[in-house]
Amino acid sequence: MSPAQHLHGDPARGADVVVVGEALMDIVVTSAGTVEHPGGSPANVAHGLGRLGVATALLTSIGCDPRGAAIQQHLGSAGVELLPGSKGSGRTATATATLASDGSAHYDFDIRWDLPGTAPATLPKILHTGSIATFLAPGAAAVRGLLEQAHQRCVVTYDPNIRPALLGSHSEARMIFEELIPFTEVVKLSDEDAHWLYPRQPLEQISRHILGLGAGLVAITRGADGSMLTTRDARVLVPPVTATVADTIGAGDSYMSALIYGLLLRGAGGLAPSVLEALGRMASKAAAITVGRPGAQPPTLDELQSDAADRQPAHQ
């Protein structure tokens, strides 16, 4: 598997990857002032895929307001198609990130999530979802229904991207998470996500549990300790890539985008250990590039291929 391949979808067939989930405006508050960036984990993943040359479409819910227009323009700059029904009459959601001196972020959300009734006209090679869209009613039920219909006909990837402030009880959130796993092939979590869902359990045990629920691959990012990719047959530990951290916004989403890109390229290798290592290294490199600059700015394909990006992430 080589990242040198540039992927373009057949316009007659539709996108190679369809992402389903929220798009919102990140309002970043620092000691220097306030800046707005288009964001939302699924939208970030879609944007990251577009910058890697993957034919990508997003099914989301944004308002017909200036923030919604800015998000659509941002996605369009990466070649991401906004699927029909994604623009509604309500206001565009926001997430306010207050940054500490070390670059870590605390979030407050203003979001309502309701998935449009329009499903993708054709199934892609990979369907990705995650984050708020899979937990917040009423849209979460529609996301689950879409995964139930699609999972036997395309690869489904899932990143829960846990936001405790938006979830109900811990037991309810874990139930929602676990009920989606049988409809997925690849689950990606941060170590913080994993330990929130399964307190005091080692990451190896958490990975085995998620595999037991039906996933084929569990990828857990571990910040400065790199990442761990686990299947039923193998576990690969991928070392971190050092980076000067501007902030951590979008780093995990860049990891997810590059992981999906790698899955599209894996060919006949399946999920052999060598494939897992290549997937993890590519995804870690993407996250490293992203943490080195402010906001959710994922790498282009040229940047991902560049040997100069030998700076791997302190955060993923």
PDB file of C-alpha atoms in Angstrom, residues 15-307:
ATOM      1  CA  ALA A  15     -18.343   9.714  -3.973  1.00  0.00           C
ATOM      2  CA  ASP A  16     -15.856   7.108  -2.794  1.00  0.00           C
ATOM      3  CA  VAL A  17     -16.506   8.209   0.796  1.00  0.00           C
ATOM      4  CA  VAL A  18     -19.718   9.590   2.277  1.00  0.00           C
ATOM      5  CA  VAL A  19     -19.430  11.199   5.705  1.00  0.00           C
ATOM      6  CA  VAL A  20     -22.567  11.540   7.834  1.00  0.00           C
ATOM      7  CA  GLY A  21     -22.596  13.899  10.785  1.00  0.00           C
ATOM      8  CA  GLU A  22     -22.492  17.403  12.166  1.00  0.00           C
ATOM      9  CA  ALA A  23     -20.836  20.454  10.664  1.00  0.00           C
ATOM     10  CA  LEU A  24     -20.507  23.471  12.921  1.00  0.00           C
ATOM     11  CA  MET A  25     -18.503  26.612  13.561  1.00  0.00           C
ATOM     12  CA  ASP A  26     -15.629  26.308  16.009  1.00  0.00           C
ATOM     13  CA  ILE A  27     -15.300  29.549  17.969  1.00  0.00           C
ATOM     14  CA  VAL A  28     -11.767  29.529  19.385  1.00  0.00           C
ATOM     15  CA  VAL A  29     -11.143  31.719  22.425  1.00  0.00           C
ATOM     16  CA  THR A  30      -7.550  32.416  23.472  1.00  0.00           C
ATOM     17  CA  SER A  31      -5.789  35.098  25.461  1.00  0.00           C
ATOM     18  CA  ALA A  32      -5.112  36.813  22.134  1.00  0.00           C
ATOM     19  CA  GLY A  33      -8.766  37.021  21.090  1.00  0.00           C
ATOM     20  CA  THR A  34     -11.507  35.038  19.337  1.00  0.00           C
ATOM     21  CA  VAL A  35     -11.369  33.384  15.909  1.00  0.00           C
ATOM     22  CA  GLU A  36     -13.969  31.259  14.087  1.00  0.00           C
ATOM     23  CA  HIS A  37     -13.094  28.137  12.054  1.00  0.00           C
ATOM     24  CA  PRO A  38     -15.484  25.733  10.274  1.00  0.00           C
ATOM     25  CA  GLY A  39     -15.458  22.468  12.223  1.00  0.00           C
ATOM     26  CA  GLY A  40     -17.378  19.550  13.644  1.00  0.00           C
ATOM     27  CA  SER A  41     -15.634  16.187  13.699  1.00  0.00           C
ATOM     28  CA  PRO A  42     -17.440  14.595  10.709  1.00  0.00           C
ATOM     29  CA  ALA A  43     -17.076  17.770   8.629  1.00  0.00           C
ATOM     30  CA  ASN A  44     -13.385  17.894   9.545  1.00  0.00           C
ATOM     31  CA  VAL A  45     -12.975  14.288   8.413  1.00  0.00           C
ATOM     32  CA  ALA A  46     -14.722  15.059   5.117  1.00  0.00           C
ATOM     33  CA  HIS A  47     -12.555  18.145   4.583  1.00  0.00           C
ATOM     34  CA  GLY A  48      -9.424  16.150   5.378  1.00  0.00           C
ATOM     35  CA  LEU A  49     -10.382  13.477   2.872  1.00  0.00           C
ATOM     36  CA  GLY A  50     -11.038  16.081   0.224  1.00  0.00           C
ATOM     37  CA  ARG A  51      -7.579  17.585   0.771  1.00  0.00           C
ATOM     38  CA  LEU A  52      -6.128  14.103   0.261  1.00  0.00           C
ATOM     39  CA  GLY A  53      -7.766  13.907  -3.160  1.00  0.00           C
ATOM     40  CA  VAL A  54     -10.579  11.529  -2.172  1.00  0.00           C
ATOM     41  CA  ALA A  55     -13.979  12.027  -3.828  1.00  0.00           C
ATOM     42  CA  THR A  56     -16.024  12.840  -0.710  1.00  0.00           C
ATOM     43  CA  ALA A  57     -19.582  13.899   0.090  1.00  0.00           C
ATOM     44  CA  LEU A  58     -21.057  15.074   3.403  1.00  0.00           C
ATOM     45  CA  LEU A  59     -24.600  14.564   4.674  1.00  0.00           C
ATOM     46  CA  THR A  60     -25.099  17.079   7.464  1.00  0.00           C
ATOM     47  CA  SER A  61     -27.351  19.814   8.845  1.00  0.00           C
ATOM     48  CA  ILE A  62     -26.349  23.477   8.595  1.00  0.00           C
ATOM     49  CA  GLY A  63     -28.363  26.683   8.515  1.00  0.00           C
ATOM     50  CA  CYS A  64     -28.945  29.107   5.673  1.00  0.00           C
ATOM     51  CA  ASP A  65     -26.932  31.744   7.509  1.00  0.00           C
ATOM     52  CA  PRO A  66     -23.437  33.269   7.203  1.00  0.00           C
ATOM     53  CA  ARG A  67     -21.847  30.520   9.287  1.00  0.00           C
ATOM     54  CA  GLY A  68     -23.513  27.844   7.182  1.00  0.00           C
ATOM     55  CA  ALA A  69     -22.312  29.569   4.023  1.00  0.00           C
ATOM     56  CA  ALA A  70     -18.770  29.727   5.406  1.00  0.00           C
ATOM     57  CA  ILE A  71     -18.848  26.006   6.198  1.00  0.00           C
ATOM     58  CA  GLN A  72     -20.113  25.156   2.704  1.00  0.00           C
ATOM     59  CA  GLN A  73     -17.395  27.304   1.125  1.00  0.00           C
ATOM     60  CA  HIS A  74     -14.752  25.688   3.354  1.00  0.00           C
ATOM     61  CA  LEU A  75     -15.853  22.177   2.352  1.00  0.00           C
ATOM     62  CA  GLY A  76     -16.086  23.178  -1.286  1.00  0.00           C
ATOM     63  CA  SER A  77     -12.497  24.455  -1.212  1.00  0.00           C
ATOM     64  CA  ALA A  78     -11.439  20.833  -0.631  1.00  0.00           C
ATOM     65  CA  GLY A  79     -13.812  19.495  -3.288  1.00  0.00           C
ATOM     66  CA  VAL A  80     -16.303  18.055  -0.769  1.00  0.00           C
ATOM     67  CA  GLU A  81     -19.874  17.777  -2.044  1.00  0.00           C
ATOM     68  CA  LEU A  82     -22.673  18.817   0.326  1.00  0.00           C
ATOM     69  CA  LEU A  83     -25.455  16.282  -0.184  1.00  0.00           C
ATOM     70  CA  PRO A  84     -29.054  17.433  -0.835  1.00  0.00           C
ATOM     71  CA  GLY A  85     -31.061  18.231   2.283  1.00  0.00           C
ATOM     72  CA  SER A  86     -28.024  19.333   4.287  1.00  0.00           C
ATOM     73  CA  LYS A  87     -29.113  22.995   4.445  1.00  0.00           C
ATOM     74  CA  GLY A  88     -32.082  23.825   6.664  1.00  0.00           C
ATOM     75  CA  SER A  89     -33.912  26.797   8.156  1.00  0.00           C
ATOM     76  CA  GLY A  90     -32.348  26.697  11.625  1.00  0.00           C
ATOM     77  CA  ARG A  91     -29.131  28.379  12.678  1.00  0.00           C
ATOM     78  CA  THR A  92     -25.768  26.719  12.197  1.00  0.00           C
ATOM     79  CA  ALA A  93     -24.411  24.980  15.288  1.00  0.00           C
ATOM     80  CA  THR A  94     -21.372  26.274  17.167  1.00  0.00           C
ATOM     81  CA  ALA A  95     -18.703  24.821  19.449  1.00  0.00           C
ATOM     82  CA  THR A  96     -16.761  27.289  21.557  1.00  0.00           C
ATOM     83  CA  ALA A  97     -13.254  26.055  22.338  1.00  0.00           C
ATOM     84  CA  THR A  98     -11.435  27.883  25.109  1.00  0.00           C
ATOM     85  CA  LEU A  99      -7.717  27.163  24.795  1.00  0.00           C
ATOM     86  CA  ALA A 100      -5.364  26.809  27.741  1.00  0.00           C
ATOM     87  CA  SER A 101      -1.721  27.879  27.576  1.00  0.00           C
ATOM     88  CA  ASP A 102      -0.662  24.307  26.680  1.00  0.00           C
ATOM     89  CA  GLY A 103      -2.967  24.250  23.635  1.00  0.00           C
ATOM     90  CA  SER A 104      -5.589  21.925  25.149  1.00  0.00           C
ATOM     91  CA  ALA A 105      -9.220  22.863  24.568  1.00  0.00           C
ATOM     92  CA  HIS A 106     -12.393  23.023  26.698  1.00  0.00           C
ATOM     93  CA  TYR A 107     -15.628  22.936  24.655  1.00  0.00           C
ATOM     94  CA  ASP A 108     -19.110  24.425  25.017  1.00  0.00           C
ATOM     95  CA  PHE A 109     -21.732  23.561  22.395  1.00  0.00           C
ATOM     96  CA  ASP A 110     -24.816  25.173  20.869  1.00  0.00           C
ATOM     97  CA  ILE A 111     -26.158  22.412  18.646  1.00  0.00           C
ATOM     98  CA  ARG A 112     -29.359  20.738  17.556  1.00  0.00           C
ATOM     99  CA  TRP A 113     -28.942  17.646  15.382  1.00  0.00           C
ATOM    100  CA  ASP A 114     -31.538  16.303  12.987  1.00  0.00           C
ATOM    101  CA  LEU A 115     -30.408  14.352   9.951  1.00  0.00           C
ATOM    102  CA  PRO A 116     -32.155  15.224   6.682  1.00  0.00           C
ATOM    103  CA  GLY A 117     -34.382  12.535   5.252  1.00  0.00           C
ATOM    104  CA  THR A 118     -32.283  12.258   2.097  1.00  0.00           C
ATOM    105  CA  ALA A 119     -29.966   9.241   2.003  1.00  0.00           C
ATOM    106  CA  PRO A 120     -27.026   9.009  -0.428  1.00  0.00           C
ATOM    107  CA  ALA A 121     -28.261   8.061  -3.895  1.00  0.00           C
ATOM    108  CA  THR A 122     -25.576   5.378  -4.217  1.00  0.00           C
ATOM    109  CA  LEU A 123     -23.504   3.688  -1.547  1.00  0.00           C
ATOM    110  CA  PRO A 124     -19.846   4.692  -1.408  1.00  0.00           C
ATOM    111  CA  LYS A 125     -16.836   2.458  -0.838  1.00  0.00           C
ATOM    112  CA  ILE A 126     -16.649   3.776   2.729  1.00  0.00           C
ATOM    113  CA  LEU A 127     -19.341   5.365   4.907  1.00  0.00           C
ATOM    114  CA  HIS A 128     -18.001   7.292   7.904  1.00  0.00           C
ATOM    115  CA  THR A 129     -19.871   8.688  10.876  1.00  0.00           C
ATOM    116  CA  GLY A 130     -19.240   9.656  14.441  1.00  0.00           C
ATOM    117  CA  SER A 131     -19.222  12.216  17.202  1.00  0.00           C
ATOM    118  CA  ILE A 132     -22.313  14.144  18.266  1.00  0.00           C
ATOM    119  CA  ALA A 133     -24.301  12.856  15.277  1.00  0.00           C
ATOM    120  CA  THR A 134     -24.384   9.318  16.687  1.00  0.00           C
ATOM    121  CA  PHE A 135     -25.546  10.311  20.189  1.00  0.00           C
ATOM    122  CA  LEU A 136     -27.801  13.373  19.960  1.00  0.00           C
ATOM    123  CA  ALA A 137     -31.527  12.872  19.270  1.00  0.00           C
ATOM    124  CA  PRO A 138     -33.383  13.026  17.009  1.00  0.00           C
ATOM    125  CA  GLY A 139     -30.703  12.704  14.329  1.00  0.00           C
ATOM    126  CA  ALA A 140     -28.855   9.831  16.013  1.00  0.00           C
ATOM    127  CA  ALA A 141     -31.689   7.406  15.268  1.00  0.00           C
ATOM    128  CA  ALA A 142     -31.514   8.282  11.569  1.00  0.00           C
ATOM    129  CA  VAL A 143     -27.746   7.735  11.567  1.00  0.00           C
ATOM    130  CA  ARG A 144     -28.202   4.299  13.107  1.00  0.00           C
ATOM    131  CA  GLY A 145     -30.851   3.446  10.524  1.00  0.00           C
ATOM    132  CA  LEU A 146     -28.490   4.433   7.723  1.00  0.00           C
ATOM    133  CA  LEU A 147     -25.690   2.250   9.139  1.00  0.00           C
ATOM    134  CA  GLU A 148     -28.073  -0.696   9.472  1.00  0.00           C
ATOM    135  CA  GLN A 149     -28.934  -0.381   5.778  1.00  0.00           C
ATOM    136  CA  ALA A 150     -25.375   0.193   4.554  1.00  0.00           C
ATOM    137  CA  HIS A 151     -22.995  -1.930   6.607  1.00  0.00           C
ATOM    138  CA  GLN A 152     -23.307  -5.133   4.590  1.00  0.00           C
ATOM    139  CA  ARG A 153     -22.727  -3.302   1.307  1.00  0.00           C
ATOM    140  CA  CYS A 154     -19.859  -0.939   2.134  1.00  0.00           C
ATOM    141  CA  VAL A 155     -17.160  -0.426   4.743  1.00  0.00           C
ATOM    142  CA  VAL A 156     -18.393   1.601   7.736  1.00  0.00           C
ATOM    143  CA  THR A 157     -15.950   3.569   9.903  1.00  0.00           C
ATOM    144  CA  TYR A 158     -16.874   5.147  13.236  1.00  0.00           C
ATOM    145  CA  ASP A 159     -15.228   7.634  15.604  1.00  0.00           C
ATOM    146  CA  PRO A 160     -17.363   8.327  18.704  1.00  0.00           C
ATOM    147  CA  ASN A 161     -15.290  11.451  19.523  1.00  0.00           C
ATOM    148  CA  ILE A 162     -16.863  11.607  22.996  1.00  0.00           C
ATOM    149  CA  ARG A 163     -18.152  15.003  24.163  1.00  0.00           C
ATOM    150  CA  PRO A 164     -19.410  14.355  27.734  1.00  0.00           C
ATOM    151  CA  ALA A 165     -21.104  17.766  27.968  1.00  0.00           C
ATOM    152  CA  LEU A 166     -23.548  16.722  25.223  1.00  0.00           C
ATOM    153  CA  LEU A 167     -24.255  13.171  26.365  1.00  0.00           C
ATOM    154  CA  GLY A 168     -26.835  11.795  28.751  1.00  0.00           C
ATOM    155  CA  SER A 169     -25.845   9.313  31.423  1.00  0.00           C
ATOM    156  CA  HIS A 170     -22.652   7.322  31.043  1.00  0.00           C
ATOM    157  CA  SER A 171     -24.580   4.052  30.785  1.00  0.00           C
ATOM    158  CA  GLU A 172     -26.863   5.436  28.071  1.00  0.00           C
ATOM    159  CA  ALA A 173     -23.939   6.776  26.043  1.00  0.00           C
ATOM    160  CA  ARG A 174     -22.062   3.483  26.266  1.00  0.00           C
ATOM    161  CA  MET A 175     -25.193   1.596  25.222  1.00  0.00           C
ATOM    162  CA  ILE A 176     -25.605   3.814  22.149  1.00  0.00           C
ATOM    163  CA  PHE A 177     -21.935   3.339  21.279  1.00  0.00           C
ATOM    164  CA  GLU A 178     -22.030  -0.430  21.687  1.00  0.00           C
ATOM    165  CA  GLU A 179     -25.246  -0.825  19.708  1.00  0.00           C
ATOM    166  CA  LEU A 180     -23.575   0.815  16.677  1.00  0.00           C
ATOM    167  CA  ILE A 181     -20.485  -1.415  16.685  1.00  0.00           C
ATOM    168  CA  PRO A 182     -22.118  -4.411  14.920  1.00  0.00           C
ATOM    169  CA  PHE A 183     -22.748  -2.110  11.933  1.00  0.00           C
ATOM    170  CA  THR A 184     -19.106  -0.980  11.656  1.00  0.00           C
ATOM    171  CA  GLU A 185     -15.837  -2.436  10.401  1.00  0.00           C
ATOM    172  CA  VAL A 186     -13.406   0.155  11.793  1.00  0.00           C
ATOM    173  CA  VAL A 187     -13.718   1.986  15.125  1.00  0.00           C
ATOM    174  CA  LYS A 188     -11.282   4.765  16.013  1.00  0.00           C
ATOM    175  CA  LEU A 189     -11.094   6.259  19.515  1.00  0.00           C
ATOM    176  CA  SER A 190      -8.714   8.451  21.465  1.00  0.00           C
ATOM    177  CA  ASP A 191      -7.430   7.029  24.727  1.00  0.00           C
ATOM    178  CA  GLU A 192      -9.584   9.651  26.482  1.00  0.00           C
ATOM    179  CA  ASP A 193     -12.674   8.365  24.636  1.00  0.00           C
ATOM    180  CA  ALA A 194     -11.811   4.781  25.521  1.00  0.00           C
ATOM    181  CA  HIS A 195     -11.231   5.502  29.212  1.00  0.00           C
ATOM    182  CA  TRP A 196     -14.405   7.599  29.443  1.00  0.00           C
ATOM    183  CA  LEU A 197     -16.449   4.739  27.999  1.00  0.00           C
ATOM    184  CA  TYR A 198     -14.632   2.035  29.991  1.00  0.00           C
ATOM    185  CA  PRO A 199     -13.068   3.577  33.123  1.00  0.00           C
ATOM    186  CA  ARG A 200     -10.020   1.909  34.660  1.00  0.00           C
ATOM    187  CA  GLN A 201      -9.766  -0.720  31.924  1.00  0.00           C
ATOM    188  CA  PRO A 202      -6.511  -1.122  29.970  1.00  0.00           C
ATOM    189  CA  LEU A 203      -6.636  -0.133  26.309  1.00  0.00           C
ATOM    190  CA  GLU A 204      -5.833  -3.686  25.194  1.00  0.00           C
ATOM    191  CA  GLN A 205      -8.893  -4.982  27.039  1.00  0.00           C
ATOM    192  CA  ILE A 206     -11.079  -2.196  25.664  1.00  0.00           C
ATOM    193  CA  SER A 207      -9.938  -3.048  22.133  1.00  0.00           C
ATOM    194  CA  ARG A 208     -10.752  -6.726  22.619  1.00  0.00           C
ATOM    195  CA  HIS A 209     -14.191  -5.827  23.972  1.00  0.00           C
ATOM    196  CA  ILE A 210     -15.020  -3.644  20.947  1.00  0.00           C
ATOM    197  CA  LEU A 211     -13.781  -6.356  18.576  1.00  0.00           C
ATOM    198  CA  GLY A 212     -16.043  -8.793  20.423  1.00  0.00           C
ATOM    199  CA  LEU A 213     -19.005  -6.522  19.665  1.00  0.00           C
ATOM    200  CA  GLY A 214     -18.377  -6.921  15.934  1.00  0.00           C
ATOM    201  CA  ALA A 215     -15.727  -4.450  14.776  1.00  0.00           C
ATOM    202  CA  GLY A 216     -12.921  -5.703  12.542  1.00  0.00           C
ATOM    203  CA  LEU A 217     -10.322  -3.079  13.498  1.00  0.00           C
ATOM    204  CA  VAL A 218      -9.982  -0.855  16.558  1.00  0.00           C
ATOM    205  CA  ALA A 219      -7.557   2.078  16.356  1.00  0.00           C
ATOM    206  CA  ILE A 220      -6.817   3.925  19.607  1.00  0.00           C
ATOM    207  CA  THR A 221      -4.712   7.081  19.549  1.00  0.00           C
ATOM    208  CA  ARG A 222      -2.589   7.615  22.657  1.00  0.00           C
ATOM    209  CA  GLY A 223      -1.264  11.161  22.372  1.00  0.00           C
ATOM    210  CA  ALA A 224       2.484  11.281  22.948  1.00  0.00           C
ATOM    211  CA  ASP A 225       2.555   7.459  23.096  1.00  0.00           C
ATOM    212  CA  GLY A 226       1.483   7.022  19.477  1.00  0.00           C
ATOM    213  CA  SER A 227      -1.408   4.742  18.512  1.00  0.00           C
ATOM    214  CA  MET A 228      -2.474   1.130  18.756  1.00  0.00           C
ATOM    215  CA  LEU A 229      -4.273  -0.753  15.970  1.00  0.00           C
ATOM    216  CA  THR A 230      -5.860  -4.069  16.905  1.00  0.00           C
ATOM    217  CA  THR A 231      -7.692  -6.803  15.002  1.00  0.00           C
ATOM    218  CA  ARG A 232      -8.709 -10.266  16.165  1.00  0.00           C
ATOM    219  CA  ASP A 233      -5.395 -11.586  14.825  1.00  0.00           C
ATOM    220  CA  ALA A 234      -2.866  -8.821  15.451  1.00  0.00           C
ATOM    221  CA  ARG A 235      -1.940  -5.763  17.486  1.00  0.00           C
ATOM    222  CA  VAL A 236       0.425  -3.107  16.140  1.00  0.00           C
ATOM    223  CA  LEU A 237       1.893  -0.266  18.210  1.00  0.00           C
ATOM    224  CA  VAL A 238       2.734   2.776  16.078  1.00  0.00           C
ATOM    225  CA  PRO A 239       5.286   5.210  17.543  1.00  0.00           C
ATOM    226  CA  PRO A 240       4.445   8.901  17.861  1.00  0.00           C
ATOM    227  CA  VAL A 241       5.743  11.613  15.585  1.00  0.00           C
ATOM    228  CA  THR A 242       7.009  14.672  17.468  1.00  0.00           C
ATOM    229  CA  ALA A 243       5.476  18.037  16.667  1.00  0.00           C
ATOM    230  CA  THR A 244       5.475  21.588  17.970  1.00  0.00           C
ATOM    231  CA  VAL A 245       1.861  21.958  19.074  1.00  0.00           C
ATOM    232  CA  ALA A 246      -0.064  25.048  18.008  1.00  0.00           C
ATOM    233  CA  ASP A 247      -3.307  23.450  19.224  1.00  0.00           C
ATOM    234  CA  THR A 248      -4.949  20.045  19.106  1.00  0.00           C
ATOM    235  CA  ILE A 249      -8.125  21.046  17.252  1.00  0.00           C
ATOM    236  CA  GLY A 250      -8.879  18.608  14.436  1.00  0.00           C
ATOM    237  CA  ALA A 251      -5.846  16.375  15.031  1.00  0.00           C
ATOM    238  CA  GLY A 252      -7.912  13.269  15.739  1.00  0.00           C
ATOM    239  CA  ASP A 253     -10.064  14.035  12.711  1.00  0.00           C
ATOM    240  CA  SER A 254      -6.965  14.292  10.510  1.00  0.00           C
ATOM    241  CA  TYR A 255      -5.863  10.910  11.864  1.00  0.00           C
ATOM    242  CA  MET A 256      -9.302   9.539  10.904  1.00  0.00           C
ATOM    243  CA  SER A 257      -9.181  11.051   7.401  1.00  0.00           C
ATOM    244  CA  ALA A 258      -5.773   9.543   6.698  1.00  0.00           C
ATOM    245  CA  LEU A 259      -6.866   6.208   8.157  1.00  0.00           C
ATOM    246  CA  ILE A 260      -9.849   6.134   5.764  1.00  0.00           C
ATOM    247  CA  TYR A 261      -7.560   7.149   2.888  1.00  0.00           C
ATOM    248  CA  GLY A 262      -5.296   4.238   3.745  1.00  0.00           C
ATOM    249  CA  LEU A 263      -8.241   1.852   3.896  1.00  0.00           C
ATOM    250  CA  LEU A 264      -9.155   2.846   0.344  1.00  0.00           C
ATOM    251  CA  LEU A 265      -5.617   1.958  -0.767  1.00  0.00           C
ATOM    252  CA  ARG A 266      -5.084  -1.270   1.149  1.00  0.00           C
ATOM    253  CA  GLY A 267      -5.964  -3.561  -1.784  1.00  0.00           C
ATOM    254  CA  ALA A 268      -5.560  -7.288  -1.224  1.00  0.00           C
ATOM    255  CA  GLY A 269      -3.569  -6.778   1.975  1.00  0.00           C
ATOM    256  CA  GLY A 270      -6.698  -6.733   4.098  1.00  0.00           C
ATOM    257  CA  LEU A 271      -5.759  -5.976   7.699  1.00  0.00           C
ATOM    258  CA  ALA A 272      -2.443  -7.829   7.878  1.00  0.00           C
ATOM    259  CA  PRO A 273       0.063  -6.459  10.442  1.00  0.00           C
ATOM    260  CA  SER A 274       2.091  -4.729   7.713  1.00  0.00           C
ATOM    261  CA  VAL A 275      -1.082  -2.985   6.523  1.00  0.00           C
ATOM    262  CA  LEU A 276      -1.974  -1.949  10.072  1.00  0.00           C
ATOM    263  CA  GLU A 277       1.474  -0.429  10.553  1.00  0.00           C
ATOM    264  CA  ALA A 278       1.254   1.487   7.267  1.00  0.00           C
ATOM    265  CA  LEU A 279      -2.242   2.735   8.163  1.00  0.00           C
ATOM    266  CA  GLY A 280      -1.125   3.881  11.609  1.00  0.00           C
ATOM    267  CA  ARG A 281       2.022   5.634  10.420  1.00  0.00           C
ATOM    268  CA  MET A 282       0.173   7.515   7.698  1.00  0.00           C
ATOM    269  CA  ALA A 283      -2.592   8.572  10.084  1.00  0.00           C
ATOM    270  CA  SER A 284      -0.100   9.662  12.767  1.00  0.00           C
ATOM    271  CA  LYS A 285       1.783  11.754  10.244  1.00  0.00           C
ATOM    272  CA  ALA A 286      -1.447  13.500   9.237  1.00  0.00           C
ATOM    273  CA  ALA A 287      -2.229  14.312  12.867  1.00  0.00           C
ATOM    274  CA  ALA A 288       1.326  15.588  13.404  1.00  0.00           C
ATOM    275  CA  ILE A 289       0.996  18.061  10.565  1.00  0.00           C
ATOM    276  CA  THR A 290      -2.359  19.264  11.900  1.00  0.00           C
ATOM    277  CA  VAL A 291      -1.256  19.986  15.473  1.00  0.00           C
ATOM    278  CA  GLY A 292       1.558  22.150  14.128  1.00  0.00           C
ATOM    279  CA  ARG A 293      -0.860  24.835  12.929  1.00  0.00           C
ATOM    280  CA  PRO A 294      -3.903  26.506  14.463  1.00  0.00           C
ATOM    281  CA  GLY A 295      -7.427  25.193  13.916  1.00  0.00           C
ATOM    282  CA  ALA A 296      -8.500  22.123  11.957  1.00  0.00           C
ATOM    283  CA  GLN A 297      -6.103  22.392   8.994  1.00  0.00           C
ATOM    284  CA  PRO A 298      -5.433  18.857   7.753  1.00  0.00           C
ATOM    285  CA  PRO A 299      -2.606  18.055   5.349  1.00  0.00           C
ATOM    286  CA  THR A 300      -2.804  17.974   1.601  1.00  0.00           C
ATOM    287  CA  LEU A 301      -1.729  14.821  -0.192  1.00  0.00           C
ATOM    288  CA  ASP A 302       1.594  16.472  -1.093  1.00  0.00           C
ATOM    289  CA  GLU A 303       2.223  17.286   2.571  1.00  0.00           C
ATOM    290  CA  LEU A 304       1.337  13.771   3.659  1.00  0.00           C
ATOM    291  CA  GLN A 305       3.761  12.338   1.120  1.00  0.00           C
ATOM    292  CA  SER A 306       6.544  14.775   1.996  1.00  0.00           C
ATOM    293  CA  ASP A 307       9.516  13.343   3.863  1.00  0.00           C
TER     294      ASP A 307
END
